[in-house]
CSV table of C-alpha atoms in Angstrom, one decimal:
chain,number,residue,atom,x,y,z
X,1060,MET,CA,0.3,0.1,0.0
X,1061,VAL,CA,1.0,3.5,-0.9
X,1062,TYR,CA,1.0,6.4,0.6
X,1063,ARG,CA,0.8,9.5,-1.3
X,1064,ILE,CA,1.1,12.8,0.4
X,1065,PRO,CA,-0.9,15.9,0.0
X,1066,ASP,CA,0.5,18.3,-2.2
X,1067,ILE,CA,1.1,21.2,0.3
X,1068,ASP,CA,0.9,23.5,-2.2
X,1069,GLU,CA,-2.8,23.3,-3.2
X,1070,SER,CA,-3.4,22.9,0.5
X,1071,GLU,CA,-1.8,26.4,1.0
X,1072,GLN,CA,-3.2,28.5,-1.9
X,1073,PRO,CA,-6.4,30.0,-0.3
X,1074,LEU,CA,-3.7,31.0,1.9
X,1075,LEU,CA,-1.4,32.9,-0.4
X,1076,ASP,CA,-4.4,34.2,-2.7
X,1077,HIS,CA,-6.2,36.2,1.2
X,1078,LEU,CA,-2.1,37.2,1.1
X,1079,ILE,CA,-2.1,38.7,-2.3
X,1080,GLU,CA,-4.7,40.4,-1.8
X,1081,LEU,CA,-4.4,41.6,1.9
X,1082,ARG,CA,-1.3,43.0,-0.4
X,1083,ASN,CA,-3.0,44.5,-3.3
X,1084,ARG,CA,-5.6,46.2,-0.9
X,1085,LEU,CA,-2.4,47.5,1.6
X,1086,ILE,CA,-1.0,49.1,-2.0
X,1087,ARG,CA,-4.6,50.7,-2.6
X,1088,CYS,CA,-4.2,52.0,0.8
X,1089,LEU,CA,-1.2,53.4,0.6
X,1090,LEU,CA,-1.8,55.2,-2.9
X,1091,ALA,CA,-4.6,56.9,-1.8
X,1092,LEU,CA,-2.7,58.3,1.6
X,1093,GLY,CA,0.1,59.2,-1.0
X,1094,ILE,CA,-2.1,60.7,-3.4
X,1095,ALA,CA,-4.0,62.8,-1.1
X,1096,PHE,CA,-0.7,63.8,0.9
X,1097,ALA,CA,0.4,64.9,-2.8
X,1098,ILE,CA,-2.6,67.0,-2.8
X,1099,CYS,CA,-3.4,68.4,0.2
X,1100,LEU,CA,0.8,69.7,0.8
X,1101,PRO,CA,0.3,72.3,-1.2
X,1102,PHE,CA,-2.2,73.8,0.9
X,1103,ALA,CA,-0.6,72.6,3.7
X,1104,ASP,CA,-0.1,76.1,4.9
X,1105,THR,CA,-3.8,77.2,4.5
X,1106,ILE,CA,-4.9,73.6,7.0
X,1107,PHE,CA,-2.8,74.9,9.8
X,1108,GLY,CA,-4.4,78.4,9.5
X,1109,TRP,CA,-7.5,76.3,10.3
X,1110,LEU,CA,-6.1,74.9,12.5
X,1111,VAL,CA,-4.6,77.7,14.8
X,1112,ARG,CA,-8.6,79.5,14.7
X,1113,PRO,CA,-9.1,78.3,17.7
X,1114,LEU,CA,-5.5,79.6,19.4
X,1115,THR,CA,-6.4,83.1,18.0
X,1116,GLN,CA,-9.8,83.3,18.9
X,1117,ALA,CA,-8.2,82.7,22.8
X,1118,PHE,CA,-6.0,85.3,21.9
X,1119,PRO,CA,-7.3,88.7,22.3
X,1120,ALA,CA,-7.0,90.5,19.0
X,1121,GLY,CA,-3.9,91.2,16.9
X,1122,GLU,CA,-1.9,89.7,19.9
X,1123,GLY,CA,-1.7,85.6,19.3
X,1124,ARG,CA,1.7,84.3,18.5
X,1125,LEU,CA,3.4,81.4,17.2
X,1126,ILE,CA,6.8,80.4,17.5
X,1127,TYR,CA,9.5,77.6,15.9
X,1128,THR,CA,12.9,77.6,17.8
X,1129,GLN,CA,14.6,74.9,15.3
X,1130,LEU,CA,14.7,76.0,11.9
X,1131,TYR,CA,13.6,72.9,10.8
X,1132,GLU,CA,10.6,72.8,13.0
X,1133,ALA,CA,7.9,74.6,10.5
X,1134,PHE,CA,9.0,73.1,7.3
X,1135,PHE,CA,8.5,69.7,9.4
X,1136,VAL,CA,4.5,71.1,10.9
X,1137,GLU,CA,3.7,71.4,7.3
X,1138,LEU,CA,4.5,68.1,6.7
X,1139,LYS,CA,3.0,66.7,9.8
X,1140,VAL,CA,-0.4,69.0,8.6
X,1141,ALA,CA,-0.4,67.6,4.8
X,1142,LEU,CA,-0.2,63.8,6.8
X,1143,PHE,CA,-2.9,64.6,8.9
X,1144,ALA,CA,-5.0,65.8,6.7
X,1145,ALA,CA,-4.1,63.2,3.8
X,1146,PHE,CA,-5.5,60.1,6.2
X,1147,CYS,CA,-8.1,62.0,7.3
X,1148,LEU,CA,-9.0,63.2,3.4
X,1149,SER,CA,-8.2,59.5,1.9
X,1150,PHE,CA,-10.0,57.6,5.0
X,1151,PRO,CA,-13.1,56.6,3.1
X,1152,ILE,CA,-10.8,55.1,0.6
X,1153,ILE,CA,-9.2,53.0,3.6
X,1154,ALA,CA,-11.8,52.1,5.2
X,1155,ASN,CA,-13.5,50.7,2.0
X,1156,GLN,CA,-10.6,48.4,1.5
X,1157,LEU,CA,-10.6,46.9,4.6
X,1158,TRP,CA,-14.5,46.6,4.1
X,1159,ALA,CA,-13.7,44.9,0.9
X,1160,PHE,CA,-11.0,42.6,2.6
X,1161,VAL,CA,-13.4,41.2,4.9
X,1162,ALA,CA,-17.0,41.8,3.9
X,1163,PRO,CA,-16.2,38.3,1.3
X,1164,GLY,CA,-15.9,36.3,4.7
X,1165,LEU,CA,-19.3,37.4,6.5
X,1166,TYR,CA,-22.5,36.1,6.3
X,1167,ALA,CA,-25.6,37.8,4.5
X,1168,ARG,CA,-26.7,38.2,8.0
X,1169,GLU,CA,-23.3,39.4,9.2
X,1170,LYS,CA,-22.9,42.2,6.6
X,1171,ARG,CA,-26.3,43.9,7.7
X,1172,ALA,CA,-25.1,43.6,11.1
X,1173,PHE,CA,-21.8,45.1,11.2
X,1174,LEU,CA,-22.5,48.2,7.9
X,1175,PRO,CA,-24.1,50.8,10.5
X,1176,PHE,CA,-21.3,50.2,12.7
X,1177,LEU,CA,-19.2,50.7,9.1
X,1178,PHE,CA,-21.1,54.2,8.5
X,1179,ALA,CA,-21.4,55.2,12.5
X,1180,THR,CA,-17.7,55.4,12.9
X,1181,PRO,CA,-16.5,58.1,11.3
X,1182,ILE,CA,-19.9,60.1,11.7
X,1183,LEU,CA,-19.4,59.7,15.5
X,1184,PHE,CA,-15.6,60.6,15.3
X,1185,ALA,CA,-16.6,63.8,13.3
X,1186,ALA,CA,-18.8,64.9,15.8
X,1187,GLY,CA,-16.6,64.2,18.6
X,1188,ALA,CA,-14.0,66.0,16.6
X,1189,SER,CA,-16.1,69.3,15.6
X,1190,LEU,CA,-17.2,69.6,19.7
X,1191,ALA,CA,-12.9,69.4,20.3
X,1192,TYR,CA,-12.4,71.9,17.8
X,1193,PHE,CA,-15.8,74.8,18.1
X,1194,VAL,CA,-16.1,74.1,22.1
X,1195,VAL,CA,-13.3,72.8,24.2
X,1196,MET,CA,-10.1,73.9,22.4
X,1197,PRO,CA,-10.9,77.8,22.9
X,1198,THR,CA,-12.3,77.4,25.5
X,1199,ALA,CA,-8.7,75.1,26.9
X,1200,PHE,CA,-6.8,77.5,25.0
X,1201,ARG,CA,-8.1,80.4,26.6
X,1202,TRP,CA,-7.5,78.8,30.5
X,1203,PHE,CA,-4.3,78.0,29.2
X,1204,ILE,CA,-4.0,81.6,28.3
X,1205,GLY,CA,-4.9,82.7,31.8
X,1206,PHE,CA,-2.0,82.5,33.4
X,1207,SER,CA,0.3,84.6,31.6
X,1208,GLY,CA,1.0,87.9,33.4
X,1209,GLU,CA,3.4,89.2,36.5
X,1210,THR,CA,4.6,86.6,38.5
X,1211,GLY,CA,7.4,87.2,41.0
X,1212,GLY,CA,8.4,90.5,39.3
X,1213,MET,CA,8.5,89.1,36.0
X,1214,GLN,CA,6.2,88.8,33.4
X,1215,MET,CA,4.8,85.6,31.4
X,1216,GLU,CA,4.1,85.5,28.1
X,1217,ALA,CA,2.3,82.6,26.0
X,1218,LEU,CA,4.2,82.4,23.2
X,1219,PRO,CA,3.5,78.6,22.1
X,1220,GLY,CA,5.5,76.9,19.7
X,1221,THR,CA,4.0,75.6,16.0
X,1222,GLY,CA,5.6,71.9,16.4
X,1223,ASP,CA,4.0,71.6,20.1
X,1224,TYR,CA,0.6,73.6,19.4
X,1225,LEU,CA,0.4,71.5,16.0
X,1226,SER,CA,0.7,68.2,18.3
X,1227,LEU,CA,-2.0,69.0,21.0
X,1228,VAL,CA,-4.5,70.2,18.7
X,1229,MET,CA,-4.6,66.6,16.7
X,1230,GLN,CA,-4.2,64.9,20.5
X,1231,PHE,CA,-7.8,67.3,21.5
X,1232,ILE,CA,-8.8,66.3,18.1
X,1233,LEU,CA,-7.8,62.1,18.2
X,1234,ALA,CA,-9.0,62.0,21.9
X,1235,PHE,CA,-12.2,63.4,21.2
X,1236,GLY,CA,-13.0,61.0,17.4
X,1237,ILE,CA,-11.2,57.9,19.8
X,1238,CYS,CA,-14.1,59.1,22.5
X,1239,PHE,CA,-16.9,59.5,20.6
X,1240,LEU,CA,-17.2,55.6,19.0
X,1241,LEU,CA,-17.7,54.3,22.6
X,1242,PRO,CA,-20.7,53.8,21.5
X,1243,VAL,CA,-19.9,51.3,18.0
X,1244,LEU,CA,-17.4,49.4,20.7
X,1245,LEU,CA,-20.4,48.5,23.3
X,1246,LEU,CA,-22.8,47.8,20.5
X,1247,LEU,CA,-19.8,45.4,18.9
X,1248,LEU,CA,-19.0,43.4,21.9
X,1249,ASN,CA,-23.1,43.1,22.4
X,1250,ARG,CA,-23.5,42.0,19.0
X,1251,ALA,CA,-20.1,39.8,19.4
X,1252,GLY,CA,-21.9,38.5,22.5
X,1253,LEU,CA,-19.2,39.8,25.0
X,1254,VAL,CA,-21.3,41.7,27.3
X,1255,THR,CA,-24.9,42.2,27.4
X,1256,ARG,CA,-27.2,45.1,28.4
X,1257,ALA,CA,-28.1,43.0,31.8
X,1258,GLN,CA,-24.6,44.0,32.8
X,1259,LEU,CA,-23.9,47.3,31.1
X,1260,VAL,CA,-26.9,48.6,33.6
X,1261,LYS,CA,-25.6,46.9,36.9
X,1262,ALA,CA,-22.4,48.5,36.1
X,1263,ARG,CA,-23.8,52.2,35.0
X,1264,ARG,CA,-22.4,53.8,38.7
X,1265,TYR,CA,-18.6,52.7,37.6
X,1266,VAL,CA,-19.1,53.0,34.0
X,1267,ILE,CA,-20.2,56.8,35.0
X,1268,VAL,CA,-16.8,57.1,36.9
X,1269,GLY,CA,-14.8,55.5,34.0
X,1270,ILE,CA,-16.3,58.7,32.1
X,1271,VAL,CA,-15.4,61.3,34.4
X,1272,THR,CA,-11.5,59.9,34.4
X,1273,LEU,CA,-11.0,60.2,31.0
X,1274,ALA,CA,-12.4,63.2,30.4
X,1275,ALA,CA,-10.4,64.5,33.2
X,1276,ILE,CA,-7.4,62.7,31.8
X,1277,VAL,CA,-7.9,64.3,28.2
X,1278,THR,CA,-9.2,68.0,28.5
X,1279,PRO,CA,-7.1,70.5,30.4
X,1280,PRO,CA,-8.0,70.3,34.1
X,1281,ASP,CA,-10.4,73.2,34.3
X,1282,PRO,CA,-14.1,71.5,35.2
X,1283,GLY,CA,-16.1,73.2,32.2
X,1284,SER,CA,-13.8,71.7,30.1
X,1285,GLN,CA,-14.0,68.0,31.4
X,1286,LEU,CA,-18.4,68.3,31.3
X,1287,VAL,CA,-17.8,68.9,28.4
X,1288,LEU,CA,-17.0,65.5,27.2
X,1289,ALA,CA,-18.4,63.7,30.4
X,1290,LEU,CA,-21.6,65.0,29.3
X,1291,PRO,CA,-22.1,63.8,25.7
X,1292,LEU,CA,-20.2,60.1,26.5
X,1293,TYR,CA,-22.7,59.6,29.2
X,1294,LEU,CA,-25.2,60.3,26.4
X,1295,LEU,CA,-23.5,57.8,24.1
X,1296,PHE,CA,-23.6,55.7,26.3
X,1297,GLU,CA,-27.0,55.6,27.3
X,1298,SER,CA,-28.5,55.8,23.8
X,1299,SER,CA,-26.2,52.4,22.9
X,1300,LEU,CA,-28.3,50.6,25.9
X,1301,LEU,CA,-31.3,52.3,24.4
X,1302,ILE,CA,-30.3,50.7,21.0
X,1303,MET,CA,-29.4,47.2,23.0
X,1304,ARG,CA,-32.6,47.5,24.2
X,1305,TRP,CA,-34.4,47.8,20.6
X,1306,SER,CA,-32.4,44.7,19.0
X,1307,GLU,CA,-32.9,42.5,22.2
X,1308,ARG,CA,-36.4,42.7,21.8
X,1309,LYS,CA,-36.1,43.0,17.6
X,1310,ARG,CA,-34.1,39.6,18.0
X,1311,VAL,CA,-37.0,38.1,20.4
X,1312,ARG,CA,-39.6,38.5,17.6
X,1313,GLU,CA,-38.0,37.5,15.0
X,1314,ALA,CA,-37.3,34.6,17.0
X,1315,GLU,CA,-41.3,34.0,18.1
X,1316,THR,CA,-42.8,34.6,14.1
X,1317,PRO,CA,-40.7,31.2,12.9
X,1318,ALA,CA,-42.3,29.5,16.4
X,1319,ALA,CA,-45.3,31.0,15.6
X,1320,ALA,CA,-45.5,30.2,11.2
X,1321,GLU,CA,-45.0,25.9,12.5
X,1322,VAL,CA,-48.2,26.2,15.0
X,1323,GLU,CA,-49.9,27.9,12.0
X,1324,LYS,CA,-48.5,24.7,10.3
X,1325,GLU,CA,-49.3,22.1,12.3
X,1326,ALA,CA,-52.9,23.0,13.0
């Protein structure tokens, strides 16, 4: 009796196909990011001017200044601004490529379950970033600039550096945008069966403490900025519980409908 060894290449072909597809998807993502970077680079100064507006509004008219202490700092700031704007501009294409890679491995029901999260993610991120840009940053920067004045016989003046300011702005935008994805995370955990609505309701007091702690870490130490982040996060948490309740009722109705149909057939 001759034992035939299976062809390893044939057994690995599907995996190689997936790896080749992943490589192609990543190349398309990088191309989209590169094209967006080439588009945004000539407008980097304009985009940075838009990012500077919250600081401009915080200073008295005509008194604000940005400085750079290293000769190459302003140049690298423009590159970072262009890269940041390019990522925001190309994110829909990147998300589409990632979804196109993952979607074939999902059942139709799973696709229908994940599509709302795919659309909600950029909307919630944009809402958090907008809150940071239009409300939190002007308030926080006015609070920071309030420390200017005479201290110990010396004049203390706010002279923010361009690189430090850009890092702070990006930190605000990314932190608020990611925090606003809390409902997406909770609903995904609920769909995966890792947490239930009842567990989250029981843990509400701990969630509130966590939200307040997160707001204290992410925002400046003034209570106003912390409240501006903590209150929307709590409302998003409660909204997630309402969506879970609606989803659970829908699943119960769907489970009862086939059972009722079978009873009618037997009758």
